Amino acid sequence: MREETIAVVRRRLKQEIRDLREALDRWRGLQGVEDAADPERLPDVDGMTYRSWKQRTEARLQVLRATLERLDDEEFGYCDDCGNEIPAARLLAVPTTTRCVHCMSAREERGVQARPMVF
C-alpha cells in the first residue's frame, strides 16, 4: 500500500509541476510580461498582481520539487513530530505535508507555525 501511495503522490506532484510551468509559460508568451516595463501595472486577477502570482507560483514549484526529492527518502510519509506513519488519505490530499493530522492540529492550537505550504 505504501508504495502505491508514493507512486500516486509522485504522479500528482509531477503533474502539478507541469501545470504550473505551463501556466508560467502561457503568461510569458501571451502577455510578454517578462519584457513589460512595469508588470505591476498588469490587471489584477482576484486581487493578485502578476508579480505576486508569479512569486507564489514559483514558491509552490519549489515546495513541490522538494517534496518530489523527498519521496525516495525512507522517512517520507512519517510525521516529523511523532514519527507515526501519515495516513495515505492525508498524503493523497496534501502531498507536501510533513505532519499527521493530530500533530498538525496540536501545533495550530499552540500557535506554532508549520513549514509554509504554498498553494
PDB file of N, CA and C in Angstrom, residues 10 16 18 30 44 59 85 94 109 113 116:
ATOM      1  N   ARG A  10       3.720  10.780  -6.405  1.00  0.00           N
ATOM      2  CA  ARG A  10       4.739  11.168  -7.385  1.00  0.00           C
ATOM      3  C   ARG A  10       4.077  11.664  -8.675  1.00  0.00           C
ATOM      4  N   GLU A  16       1.302  18.473 -11.242  1.00  0.00           N
ATOM      5  CA  GLU A  16       1.137  19.858 -10.779  1.00  0.00           C
ATOM      6  C   GLU A  16       2.335  20.707 -11.208  1.00  0.00           C
ATOM      7  N   ARG A  18       4.160  20.264 -13.915  1.00  0.00           N
ATOM      8  CA  ARG A  18       3.947  20.533 -15.345  1.00  0.00           C
ATOM      9  C   ARG A  18       2.895  21.618 -15.543  1.00  0.00           C
ATOM     10  N   LEU A  30       1.872  34.982 -23.763  1.00  0.00           N
ATOM     11  CA  LEU A  30       0.693  35.763 -24.137  1.00  0.00           C
ATOM     12  C   LEU A  30       0.796  37.223 -23.742  1.00  0.00           C
ATOM     13  N   ASP A  44      -5.060  43.164 -12.190  1.00  0.00           N
ATOM     14  CA  ASP A  44      -5.119  42.213 -11.091  1.00  0.00           C
ATOM     15  C   ASP A  44      -6.090  41.102 -11.456  1.00  0.00           C
ATOM     16  N   ALA A  59       7.211  29.777  -5.681  1.00  0.00           N
ATOM     17  CA  ALA A  59       7.387  29.204  -4.340  1.00  0.00           C
ATOM     18  C   ALA A  59       6.727  27.828  -4.263  1.00  0.00           C
ATOM     19  N   GLU A  85       3.312   6.905  10.990  1.00  0.00           N
ATOM     20  CA  GLU A  85       3.048   6.977   9.562  1.00  0.00           C
ATOM     21  C   GLU A  85       1.856   7.895   9.299  1.00  0.00           C
ATOM     22  N   VAL A  94      -2.887  16.047   0.709  1.00  0.00           N
ATOM     23  CA  VAL A  94      -1.884  17.104   0.897  1.00  0.00           C
ATOM     24  C   VAL A  94      -0.491  16.475   0.782  1.00  0.00           C
ATOM     25  N   GLU A 109      -3.084  24.647  17.438  1.00  0.00           N
ATOM     26  CA  GLU A 109      -3.681  25.071  18.706  1.00  0.00           C
ATOM     27  C   GLU A 109      -2.675  25.852  19.551  1.00  0.00           C
ATOM     28  N   GLN A 113       3.952  27.864  14.041  1.00  0.00           N
ATOM     29  CA  GLN A 113       3.926  27.891  12.588  1.00  0.00           C
ATOM     30  C   GLN A 113       4.571  26.646  12.024  1.00  0.00           C
ATOM     31  N   PRO A 116       5.864  26.561   5.732  1.00  0.00           N
ATOM     32  CA  PRO A 116       4.830  27.131   4.873  1.00  0.00           C
ATOM     33  C   PRO A 116       4.441  26.172   3.769  1.00  0.00           C
TER      34      PRO A 116
END
